[in-house]
Short mmCIF file of C-alpha atoms in Angstrom, two decimals:
data_model
loop_
_atom_site.label_atom_id
_atom_site.label_comp_id
_atom_site.label_asym_id
_atom_site.label_seq_id
_atom_site.Cartn_x
_atom_site.Cartn_y
_atom_site.Cartn_z
CA MET A 247 -2.61 -19.82 18.92
CA ASP A 248 -1.13 -23.35 19.01
CA ARG A 249 1.49 -23.56 16.20
CA LYS A 250 2.02 -27.26 16.13
CA VAL A 251 3.04 -28.18 12.60
CA ARG A 252 1.49 -30.99 10.60
CA PRO A 253 3.90 -33.45 9.03
CA THR A 254 5.71 -31.97 6.05
CA VAL A 255 4.32 -34.62 3.83
CA THR A 256 1.02 -32.74 3.92
CA PRO A 257 0.06 -32.16 0.18
CA LEU A 258 0.36 -28.53 -0.84
CA ASP A 259 -1.46 -28.83 -4.17
CA ARG A 260 -4.98 -27.92 -2.91
CA PRO A 261 -6.29 -24.55 -1.86
CA LEU A 262 -4.93 -23.60 1.66
CA ARG A 263 -6.54 -21.24 4.05
CA LEU A 264 -4.41 -18.15 5.13
CA LEU A 265 -4.69 -16.70 8.59
CA PRO A 266 -3.55 -13.02 8.33
CA ARG A 267 -1.82 -10.87 11.01
CA VAL A 268 -3.64 -7.73 12.23
CA ARG A 269 -1.50 -4.57 12.51
CA ASN A 270 -2.80 -2.18 15.10
CA TYR A 271 -1.12 1.08 13.93
CA ASP A 272 -2.62 4.22 15.53
CA TRP A 273 -3.58 5.70 12.17
CA GLY A 274 -6.03 2.81 11.39
CA THR A 275 -9.84 2.79 11.73
CA SER A 276 -11.58 0.70 14.39
CA ASP A 277 -14.47 -0.59 12.22
CA PHE A 278 -13.64 -1.22 8.57
CA ILE A 279 -11.54 -4.36 8.88
CA PRO A 280 -13.77 -5.97 11.53
CA ARG A 281 -16.82 -5.18 9.35
CA LEU A 282 -15.25 -6.57 6.27
CA CYS A 283 -14.43 -9.72 8.17
CA GLY A 284 -17.87 -10.08 9.80
CA ARG A 285 -16.81 -9.57 13.40
CA GLU A 286 -17.27 -7.12 16.12
CA PRO A 287 -14.71 -4.28 16.49
CA THR A 288 -12.37 -4.61 19.50
CA GLY A 289 -12.17 -0.80 20.00
CA ARG A 290 -8.51 -0.79 18.97
CA PRO A 291 -7.45 0.71 15.56
CA GLU A 292 -6.97 -2.05 12.91
CA ALA A 293 -4.87 -0.52 10.20
CA GLU A 294 -3.77 -3.53 8.16
CA LEU A 295 -4.27 -7.23 7.58
CA TRP A 296 -1.15 -8.82 6.29
CA PHE A 297 -1.47 -11.87 3.93
CA GLY A 298 2.12 -12.69 3.02
CA SER A 299 5.53 -14.09 4.12
CA HIS A 300 7.19 -10.92 5.32
CA PRO A 301 9.13 -11.93 8.46
CA ASP A 302 7.64 -9.04 10.47
CA ALA A 303 4.19 -10.60 10.34
CA PRO A 304 3.90 -13.65 8.30
CA ALA A 305 0.38 -15.22 7.70
CA ASP A 306 -0.27 -18.73 8.89
CA VAL A 307 -1.11 -21.49 6.44
CA VAL A 308 -3.62 -23.97 7.75
CA LEU A 309 -2.51 -27.45 6.71
CA GLY A 310 -4.82 -29.51 8.90
CA PRO A 311 -8.30 -29.45 10.55
CA GLY A 312 -9.00 -26.33 12.56
CA ASP A 313 -6.33 -23.71 13.16
CA ALA A 314 -4.08 -25.94 15.17
CA GLY A 315 -2.38 -27.48 12.22
CA SER A 316 -0.77 -24.28 10.91
CA ILE A 317 2.60 -23.07 9.95
CA PRO A 318 3.90 -19.49 9.18
CA LEU A 319 4.12 -18.92 5.48
CA ASP A 320 7.76 -17.86 5.53
CA ARG A 321 8.67 -21.08 7.32
CA LEU A 322 6.66 -23.20 4.91
CA ILE A 323 8.44 -21.50 1.94
CA ALA A 324 11.83 -22.20 3.55
CA GLU A 325 10.93 -25.91 4.03
CA ARG A 326 9.25 -26.48 0.65
CA PRO A 327 10.12 -23.62 -1.81
CA VAL A 328 9.63 -25.44 -5.04
CA GLU A 329 6.08 -26.69 -4.17
CA VAL A 330 4.98 -23.30 -2.88
CA LEU A 331 6.74 -20.95 -5.35
CA GLY A 332 7.80 -23.03 -8.36
CA SER A 333 10.95 -21.35 -9.89
CA ASP A 334 10.95 -18.35 -7.58
CA SER A 335 13.24 -18.14 -4.64
CA ALA A 336 10.89 -15.96 -2.40
CA LEU A 337 7.30 -14.85 -2.44
CA PRO A 338 7.75 -11.57 -4.45
CA PHE A 339 4.58 -9.82 -3.15
CA LEU A 340 2.71 -8.86 0.01
CA THR A 341 -0.98 -8.55 0.02
CA LYS A 342 -2.76 -6.32 2.62
CA VAL A 343 -6.03 -4.87 3.49
CA LEU A 344 -5.38 -1.29 4.62
CA SER A 345 -7.81 1.17 6.40
CA ALA A 346 -6.58 4.69 7.11
CA GLY A 347 -8.62 6.91 9.50
CA ARG A 348 -6.05 9.73 9.38
CA PRO A 349 -3.18 10.80 7.17
CA LEU A 350 0.02 8.64 7.07
CA SER A 351 3.55 10.12 6.87
CA ILE A 352 5.10 11.76 3.80
CA GLN A 353 7.27 8.96 2.53
CA ALA A 354 8.92 7.36 -0.46
CA HIS A 355 10.40 3.99 -1.24
CA PRO A 356 13.81 3.18 -2.65
CA SER A 357 14.73 1.49 -5.90
CA ARG A 358 16.14 -1.99 -5.65
CA GLU A 359 19.57 -0.64 -6.37
CA GLN A 360 19.32 2.03 -3.67
CA ALA A 361 18.02 -0.43 -1.11
CA ALA A 362 20.97 -2.79 -1.75
CA ARG A 363 23.49 0.00 -1.33
CA GLY A 364 21.74 1.42 1.73
CA PHE A 365 21.38 -1.99 3.42
CA ALA A 366 25.07 -2.77 3.00
CA ALA A 367 26.17 0.70 4.04
CA GLN A 368 24.30 0.63 7.38
CA ALA A 369 25.67 -2.72 8.56
CA GLY A 370 26.33 -2.57 12.32
CA ARG A 371 24.29 0.58 12.89
CA ALA A 372 21.67 0.76 15.53
CA LEU A 373 19.37 3.07 13.49
CA ARG A 374 18.60 1.61 10.12
CA ASN A 375 16.74 3.18 7.19
CA TYR A 376 16.79 -0.06 5.15
CA ARG A 377 15.11 -3.21 6.58
CA ASP A 378 16.15 -5.40 3.55
CA THR A 379 17.63 -5.13 -0.01
CA ASN A 380 14.34 -5.01 -1.95
CA HIS A 381 12.44 -2.17 -3.55
CA LYS A 382 8.85 -1.55 -2.57
CA PRO A 383 6.58 -0.48 -5.41
CA GLU A 384 2.98 -0.65 -4.38
CA LEU A 385 -0.58 -0.67 -5.69
CA LEU A 386 -3.69 0.55 -3.82
CA TYR A 387 -7.12 -0.74 -5.00
CA ALA A 388 -9.90 1.33 -3.46
CA LEU A 389 -12.72 -0.47 -1.64
CA VAL A 390 -14.32 2.83 -0.52
CA PRO A 391 -13.57 6.42 -1.55
CA PHE A 392 -9.84 6.87 -0.92
CA SER A 393 -7.67 10.04 -0.83
CA ALA A 394 -3.93 10.30 -1.16
CA LEU A 395 -1.02 12.55 -2.06
CA SER A 396 1.15 11.06 -4.80
CA GLY A 397 4.00 12.77 -6.78
CA PHE A 398 4.68 16.52 -7.31
CA ARG A 399 2.26 18.93 -8.76
CA PRO A 400 3.26 20.91 -11.84
CA PRO A 401 5.60 23.73 -10.53
CA ALA A 402 3.41 26.50 -11.63
CA GLU A 403 0.36 24.99 -9.99
CA ALA A 404 2.29 24.56 -6.73
CA ALA A 405 3.65 28.03 -6.87
CA ALA A 406 0.03 29.44 -7.32
CA LEU A 407 -1.22 27.47 -4.37
CA LEU A 408 1.67 28.35 -2.12
CA GLY A 409 1.36 32.08 -3.21
CA ALA A 410 -2.28 32.11 -2.24
CA LEU A 411 -1.23 31.62 1.41
CA GLY A 412 0.47 35.06 1.35
CA LEU A 413 3.32 34.01 3.67
CA ALA A 414 6.52 35.96 3.38
CA GLU A 415 8.68 33.06 4.37
CA LEU A 416 7.25 30.96 1.50
CA GLU A 417 7.56 33.64 -1.22
CA PRO A 418 11.25 32.99 -2.07
CA HIS A 419 10.14 29.30 -2.84
CA VAL A 420 7.16 30.50 -4.88
CA GLN A 421 9.52 32.66 -7.02
CA ARG A 422 11.90 29.72 -7.37
CA LEU A 423 9.16 27.32 -8.57
CA GLU A 424 8.09 29.92 -11.11
CA ALA A 425 11.65 30.55 -12.32
CA GLU A 426 13.34 27.08 -11.96
CA GLY A 427 10.44 24.65 -12.16
CA ALA A 428 10.74 21.20 -10.57
CA ALA A 429 14.40 21.90 -9.51
CA ALA A 430 13.02 24.14 -6.72
CA TYR A 431 11.20 21.29 -5.03
CA ARG A 432 14.34 19.92 -3.23
CA PRO A 433 15.35 23.18 -1.58
CA LEU A 434 11.78 23.86 -0.59
CA LEU A 435 11.32 20.49 1.13
CA ALA A 436 14.72 20.86 2.74
CA SER A 437 13.76 24.25 4.10
CA LEU A 438 10.40 22.92 5.55
CA THR A 439 12.02 19.97 7.21
CA GLU A 440 14.68 22.24 8.85
CA ARG A 441 11.99 24.39 10.42
CA THR A 442 10.32 21.72 12.43
CA GLY A 443 9.38 23.12 15.88
CA VAL A 444 8.80 26.71 14.87
CA ASP A 445 5.35 28.29 14.28
CA LEU A 446 5.29 28.14 10.49
CA ALA A 447 2.91 25.16 10.66
CA ALA A 448 0.41 27.24 12.65
CA ARG A 449 0.72 30.20 10.22
CA VAL A 450 0.21 27.87 7.19
CA THR A 451 -2.91 26.31 8.74
CA HIS A 452 -4.34 29.87 9.61
CA ALA A 453 -3.57 31.14 6.15
CA ALA A 454 -5.14 28.03 4.51
CA ARG A 455 -8.40 28.73 6.38
CA LEU A 456 -8.43 32.35 5.22
CA ALA A 457 -7.63 31.40 1.61
CA THR A 458 -10.28 28.66 1.26
CA GLY A 459 -13.06 30.95 0.33
CA CYS A 460 -11.32 32.46 -2.68
CA ALA A 461 -9.82 29.24 -4.21
CA ASP A 462 -11.06 27.18 -7.10
CA PRO A 463 -12.50 23.78 -6.26
CA GLU A 464 -9.10 22.00 -6.64
CA GLY A 465 -7.43 24.64 -4.42
CA ARG A 466 -10.18 24.41 -1.77
CA ASP A 467 -9.77 20.73 -1.56
CA ALA A 468 -6.03 20.96 -1.08
CA LEU A 469 -6.45 23.83 1.59
CA HIS A 470 -9.07 21.72 3.31
CA TRP A 471 -6.56 18.83 3.68
CA ILE A 472 -4.03 21.27 5.31
CA ASP A 473 -6.51 21.69 8.19
CA ARG A 474 -7.10 17.89 8.51
CA ILE A 475 -3.35 17.15 8.53
CA ALA A 476 -2.63 19.88 11.01
CA ALA A 477 -5.07 18.45 13.46
CA CYS A 478 -2.73 15.34 13.71
CA HIS A 479 0.59 17.24 13.25
CA PRO A 480 0.15 20.87 14.40
CA GLU A 481 3.82 21.63 14.62
CA ASP A 482 5.09 20.11 11.36
CA PRO A 483 5.56 22.58 8.51
CA LEU A 484 4.92 19.81 6.09
CA VAL A 485 1.28 20.34 6.69
CA VAL A 486 1.69 22.36 3.47
CA ALA A 487 2.19 19.12 1.54
CA PRO A 488 -1.23 19.12 -0.24
CA LEU A 489 -0.15 22.30 -1.98
CA ILE A 490 3.08 20.67 -3.24
CA LEU A 491 1.98 17.15 -3.96
CA ARG A 492 -0.81 15.97 -6.27
CA LEU A 493 -4.17 15.27 -4.48
CA ILE A 494 -5.56 11.94 -5.71
CA HIS A 495 -9.17 10.80 -5.11
CA LEU A 496 -10.03 7.11 -5.91
CA GLU A 497 -13.60 5.83 -6.24
CA PRO A 498 -14.17 2.13 -5.30
CA GLY A 499 -12.67 -0.09 -8.00
CA GLN A 500 -9.97 2.37 -9.05
CA ALA A 501 -6.27 1.89 -8.25
CA LEU A 502 -3.21 3.99 -7.68
CA PHE A 503 0.46 2.82 -8.34
CA THR A 504 3.48 4.22 -6.65
CA GLY A 505 6.94 3.60 -7.96
CA PRO A 506 10.32 4.24 -6.32
CA GLY A 507 11.21 7.70 -5.42
CA VAL A 508 7.66 9.03 -5.60
CA PRO A 509 6.71 11.06 -2.42
CA HIS A 510 3.30 10.11 -1.26
CA SER A 511 0.88 9.78 1.72
CA TYR A 512 -2.41 7.91 2.16
CA LEU A 513 -4.86 10.43 3.61
CA GLU A 514 -8.01 8.54 4.28
CA GLY A 515 -9.83 5.50 3.05
CA SER A 516 -9.70 1.63 2.80
CA GLY A 517 -8.53 -0.81 0.13
CA VAL A 518 -6.42 -3.72 -0.97
CA GLU A 519 -2.70 -2.83 -1.04
CA VAL A 520 -0.32 -4.97 -2.93
CA MET A 521 3.45 -4.40 -2.79
CA ALA A 522 6.85 -5.92 -3.34
CA ASN A 523 7.78 -8.03 -0.32
CA SER A 524 9.69 -5.28 1.60
CA ASP A 525 9.49 -2.96 4.53
CA ASN A 526 11.80 -0.21 3.18
CA VAL A 527 10.24 3.21 3.92
CA LEU A 528 12.01 6.53 3.95
CA ARG A 529 9.98 9.10 5.86
CA LEU A 530 10.09 12.95 5.49
CA GLY A 531 7.58 14.02 8.02
CA LEU A 532 4.10 14.03 9.42
CA THR A 533 4.97 11.12 11.59
CA SER A 534 6.25 10.28 15.15
CA LYS A 535 8.56 7.64 13.53
CA ARG A 536 12.13 8.21 12.56
CA VAL A 537 12.67 10.53 9.65
CA ASP A 538 15.77 11.04 7.46
CA PRO A 539 15.30 14.06 5.25
CA GLY A 540 18.83 13.89 3.85
CA GLU A 541 18.46 10.25 2.76
CA LEU A 542 14.92 10.66 1.27
CA LEU A 543 15.58 14.05 -0.44
CA GLY A 544 18.40 12.35 -2.29
CA SER A 545 16.23 9.69 -3.72
CA LEU A 546 13.07 11.54 -4.75
CA VAL A 547 11.92 11.82 -8.44
CA TYR A 548 11.79 15.59 -8.81
CA GLU A 549 9.41 16.05 -11.67
CA ALA A 550 5.68 16.73 -12.00
CA ALA A 551 3.75 13.47 -11.70
CA GLY A 552 1.69 12.05 -14.54
CA ASP A 553 -1.65 10.28 -14.08
CA ALA A 554 -1.00 8.01 -11.05
CA ASN A 555 -4.35 6.14 -11.60
CA LEU A 556 -3.51 2.60 -12.94
CA GLU A 557 -5.85 1.84 -15.82
CA PRO A 558 -7.10 -1.60 -15.82
CA GLU A 559 -7.77 -4.17 -18.55
CA VAL A 560 -11.53 -5.13 -18.26
CA GLU A 561 -13.01 -8.37 -19.69
CA GLU A 562 -16.55 -9.46 -19.65
CA HIS A 563 -17.22 -13.12 -19.38
CA PRO A 564 -20.32 -15.41 -19.15
CA TRP A 565 -19.37 -15.93 -15.41
CA GLY A 566 -18.96 -12.11 -14.71
CA ARG A 567 -16.17 -9.58 -15.12
CA ARG A 568 -12.37 -9.60 -14.71
CA THR A 569 -10.57 -6.36 -14.00
CA ALA A 570 -6.73 -6.79 -14.25
CA PHE A 571 -4.32 -4.06 -12.95
CA THR A 572 -0.81 -4.70 -14.37
CA PRO A 573 1.85 -2.32 -12.98
CA PRO A 574 5.30 -1.87 -14.60
CA VAL A 575 6.99 -4.20 -12.22
CA ALA A 576 7.50 -7.97 -12.19
CA ASP A 577 6.68 -8.45 -8.49
CA PHE A 578 2.95 -8.35 -8.63
CA ARG A 579 -0.25 -7.86 -10.47
CA LEU A 580 -3.89 -7.73 -9.26
CA ASP A 581 -6.86 -9.32 -10.85
CA VAL A 582 -10.32 -8.54 -9.39
CA LEU A 583 -12.96 -11.08 -10.31
CA ASP A 584 -16.67 -10.16 -10.05
CA VAL A 585 -18.28 -13.61 -10.04
CA ALA A 586 -21.97 -13.28 -10.87
CA GLY A 587 -23.23 -16.76 -9.93
CA ARG A 588 -23.56 -17.82 -13.57
CA GLY A 589 -20.95 -20.40 -13.40
CA PRO A 590 -17.33 -20.75 -12.10
CA ALA A 591 -14.67 -18.14 -12.82
CA PRO A 592 -11.23 -19.56 -13.79
CA LEU A 593 -8.37 -18.02 -11.66
CA PRO A 594 -5.53 -16.62 -13.59
CA ALA A 595 -1.91 -17.84 -13.56
CA ASP A 596 -2.18 -21.64 -13.29
CA ASP A 597 1.59 -22.03 -13.05
CA THR A 598 2.55 -19.76 -10.24
CA VAL A 599 1.84 -18.89 -6.60
CA ARG A 600 -1.39 -16.88 -5.94
CA ILE A 601 -3.24 -15.37 -2.95
CA ALA A 602 -7.06 -15.05 -3.51
CA LEU A 603 -8.66 -12.62 -1.12
CA VAL A 604 -12.53 -12.60 -0.88
CA LEU A 605 -13.92 -9.13 -0.65
CA GLU A 606 -17.66 -9.87 -0.67
CA GLY A 607 -20.17 -12.61 -1.30
CA ASP A 608 -20.22 -16.37 -0.96
CA ILE A 609 -17.13 -17.86 -2.84
CA GLU A 610 -15.59 -21.25 -2.95
CA ILE A 611 -11.99 -21.58 -4.27
CA ARG A 612 -11.64 -25.04 -5.83
CA ASN A 613 -9.21 -27.14 -7.81
CA ALA A 614 -8.82 -30.90 -8.63
CA ALA A 615 -7.23 -31.51 -5.24
CA GLY A 616 -9.72 -29.74 -2.88
CA ALA A 617 -11.68 -26.68 -1.95
CA GLU A 618 -11.74 -23.79 0.54
CA SER A 619 -14.69 -21.57 1.29
CA PRO A 620 -13.19 -18.22 2.53
CA ARG A 621 -15.53 -15.67 3.85
CA PRO A 622 -15.05 -11.84 3.11
CA GLY A 623 -11.79 -10.67 4.62
CA GLN A 624 -10.20 -14.16 4.39
CA ALA A 625 -7.79 -15.46 1.80
CA THR A 626 -6.66 -18.70 0.19
CA LEU A 627 -3.09 -19.55 -0.88
CA LEU A 628 -2.75 -21.44 -4.15
CA THR A 629 0.76 -22.72 -4.38
CA ALA A 630 2.63 -23.12 -7.68
CA SER A 631 1.89 -26.90 -7.47
CA ALA A 632 -1.90 -26.21 -7.18
CA GLY A 633 -2.39 -25.72 -10.92
CA ALA A 634 -5.73 -24.55 -12.45
CA ALA A 635 -8.45 -23.38 -9.95
CA ILE A 636 -11.81 -21.70 -10.14
CA ALA A 637 -13.90 -19.37 -7.96
CA ALA A 638 -17.44 -20.64 -7.74
CA GLY A 639 -20.49 -18.88 -6.24
CA ALA A 640 -21.23 -15.18 -6.33
CA GLY A 641 -19.08 -12.38 -4.99
CA LYS A 642 -15.84 -10.56 -5.49
CA VAL A 643 -12.26 -11.89 -5.18
CA ALA A 644 -8.92 -10.05 -5.56
CA VAL A 645 -6.24 -12.34 -6.83
CA THR A 646 -2.49 -11.33 -6.37
CA MET A 647 0.26 -13.05 -8.40
CA PRO A 648 3.63 -12.38 -9.87
CA ASN A 649 3.50 -10.20 -13.02
CA ARG A 650 4.83 -12.46 -15.72
CA SER A 651 4.07 -10.02 -18.46
CA ASP A 652 6.68 -7.57 -17.11
CA GLU A 653 9.58 -10.01 -17.31
#
């Protein structure tokens, strides 16, 4: 793409089209993102679309006619921060479309304090756990049925599921879970990561198949996922993860929030993912990428997870419905507007930067200075100087913005 930049006097107070970056990770699907965007699949996996300013893959902002007059969003922010962000010094969030065709790694994200310490401590090293000094809480809004692992199961529940496998090498951990509760999770995970390359993964997978018929529905579901994960990672003992971590199923329109130190893995499905603007990931296993069990095990929250589903605030309006997901962080929130064609829907947060991603329908994003008509899978940037804006037409729009209510 020709990246000639329009003069910097170009006004930024009107809606601006964003051109995302495609991330072709091998765990992605080949059809969901192209279908969302109304184009033919390329045959390659398309795991993510990035709409943000992260330097690994900044979206382009179209400032002039066609795609030629565009500039990377991180560069535009560096040149004109006040107009784009208002009082913020950096875009605090990253918006993505994510589509997983197979399980991702078992991972967790650091707190902001841990990220700052870790980033400073690794200065000069070739291998780096921390890419920046920020935390990375994240929200996943399901567009299709979505499955994930998130947080630890109650220890008694995990002990019963592990015990059902009938494997002698796991029995000491079953007993520790029963006797010590959540404190037993760290030595259990440490033991599993130390056994990579032995045949425990194969024995776990075989035992899970034998145990499926006598388990309750929740147990059968967890045991089923062991087989699915083992098909991708047949030598990793962490195939047992569905028996240790909570299995989450989201229906379209539901959302999952993941805070710092929470072990998790996206298993299958597609959705809108919103996170703090960071690339800090600590991986434990089920991946070909670098893992650091010692660093990750020292940062996990070792307690049974509560309800990870993020309950929204739902408002009915003459123009349709607003569903607001407000996580306990200041970096972002997500509002989903179902615009029914009965009049324009006002977009939230007139005084801050927003990214409006069209998910379906025929939508125009408009304010006093101009308009954009993004198709599904396309997004519009509304800078802090854009002020009040509306979504006209009929369709669904996901709007990401800073979460002022958490400040």
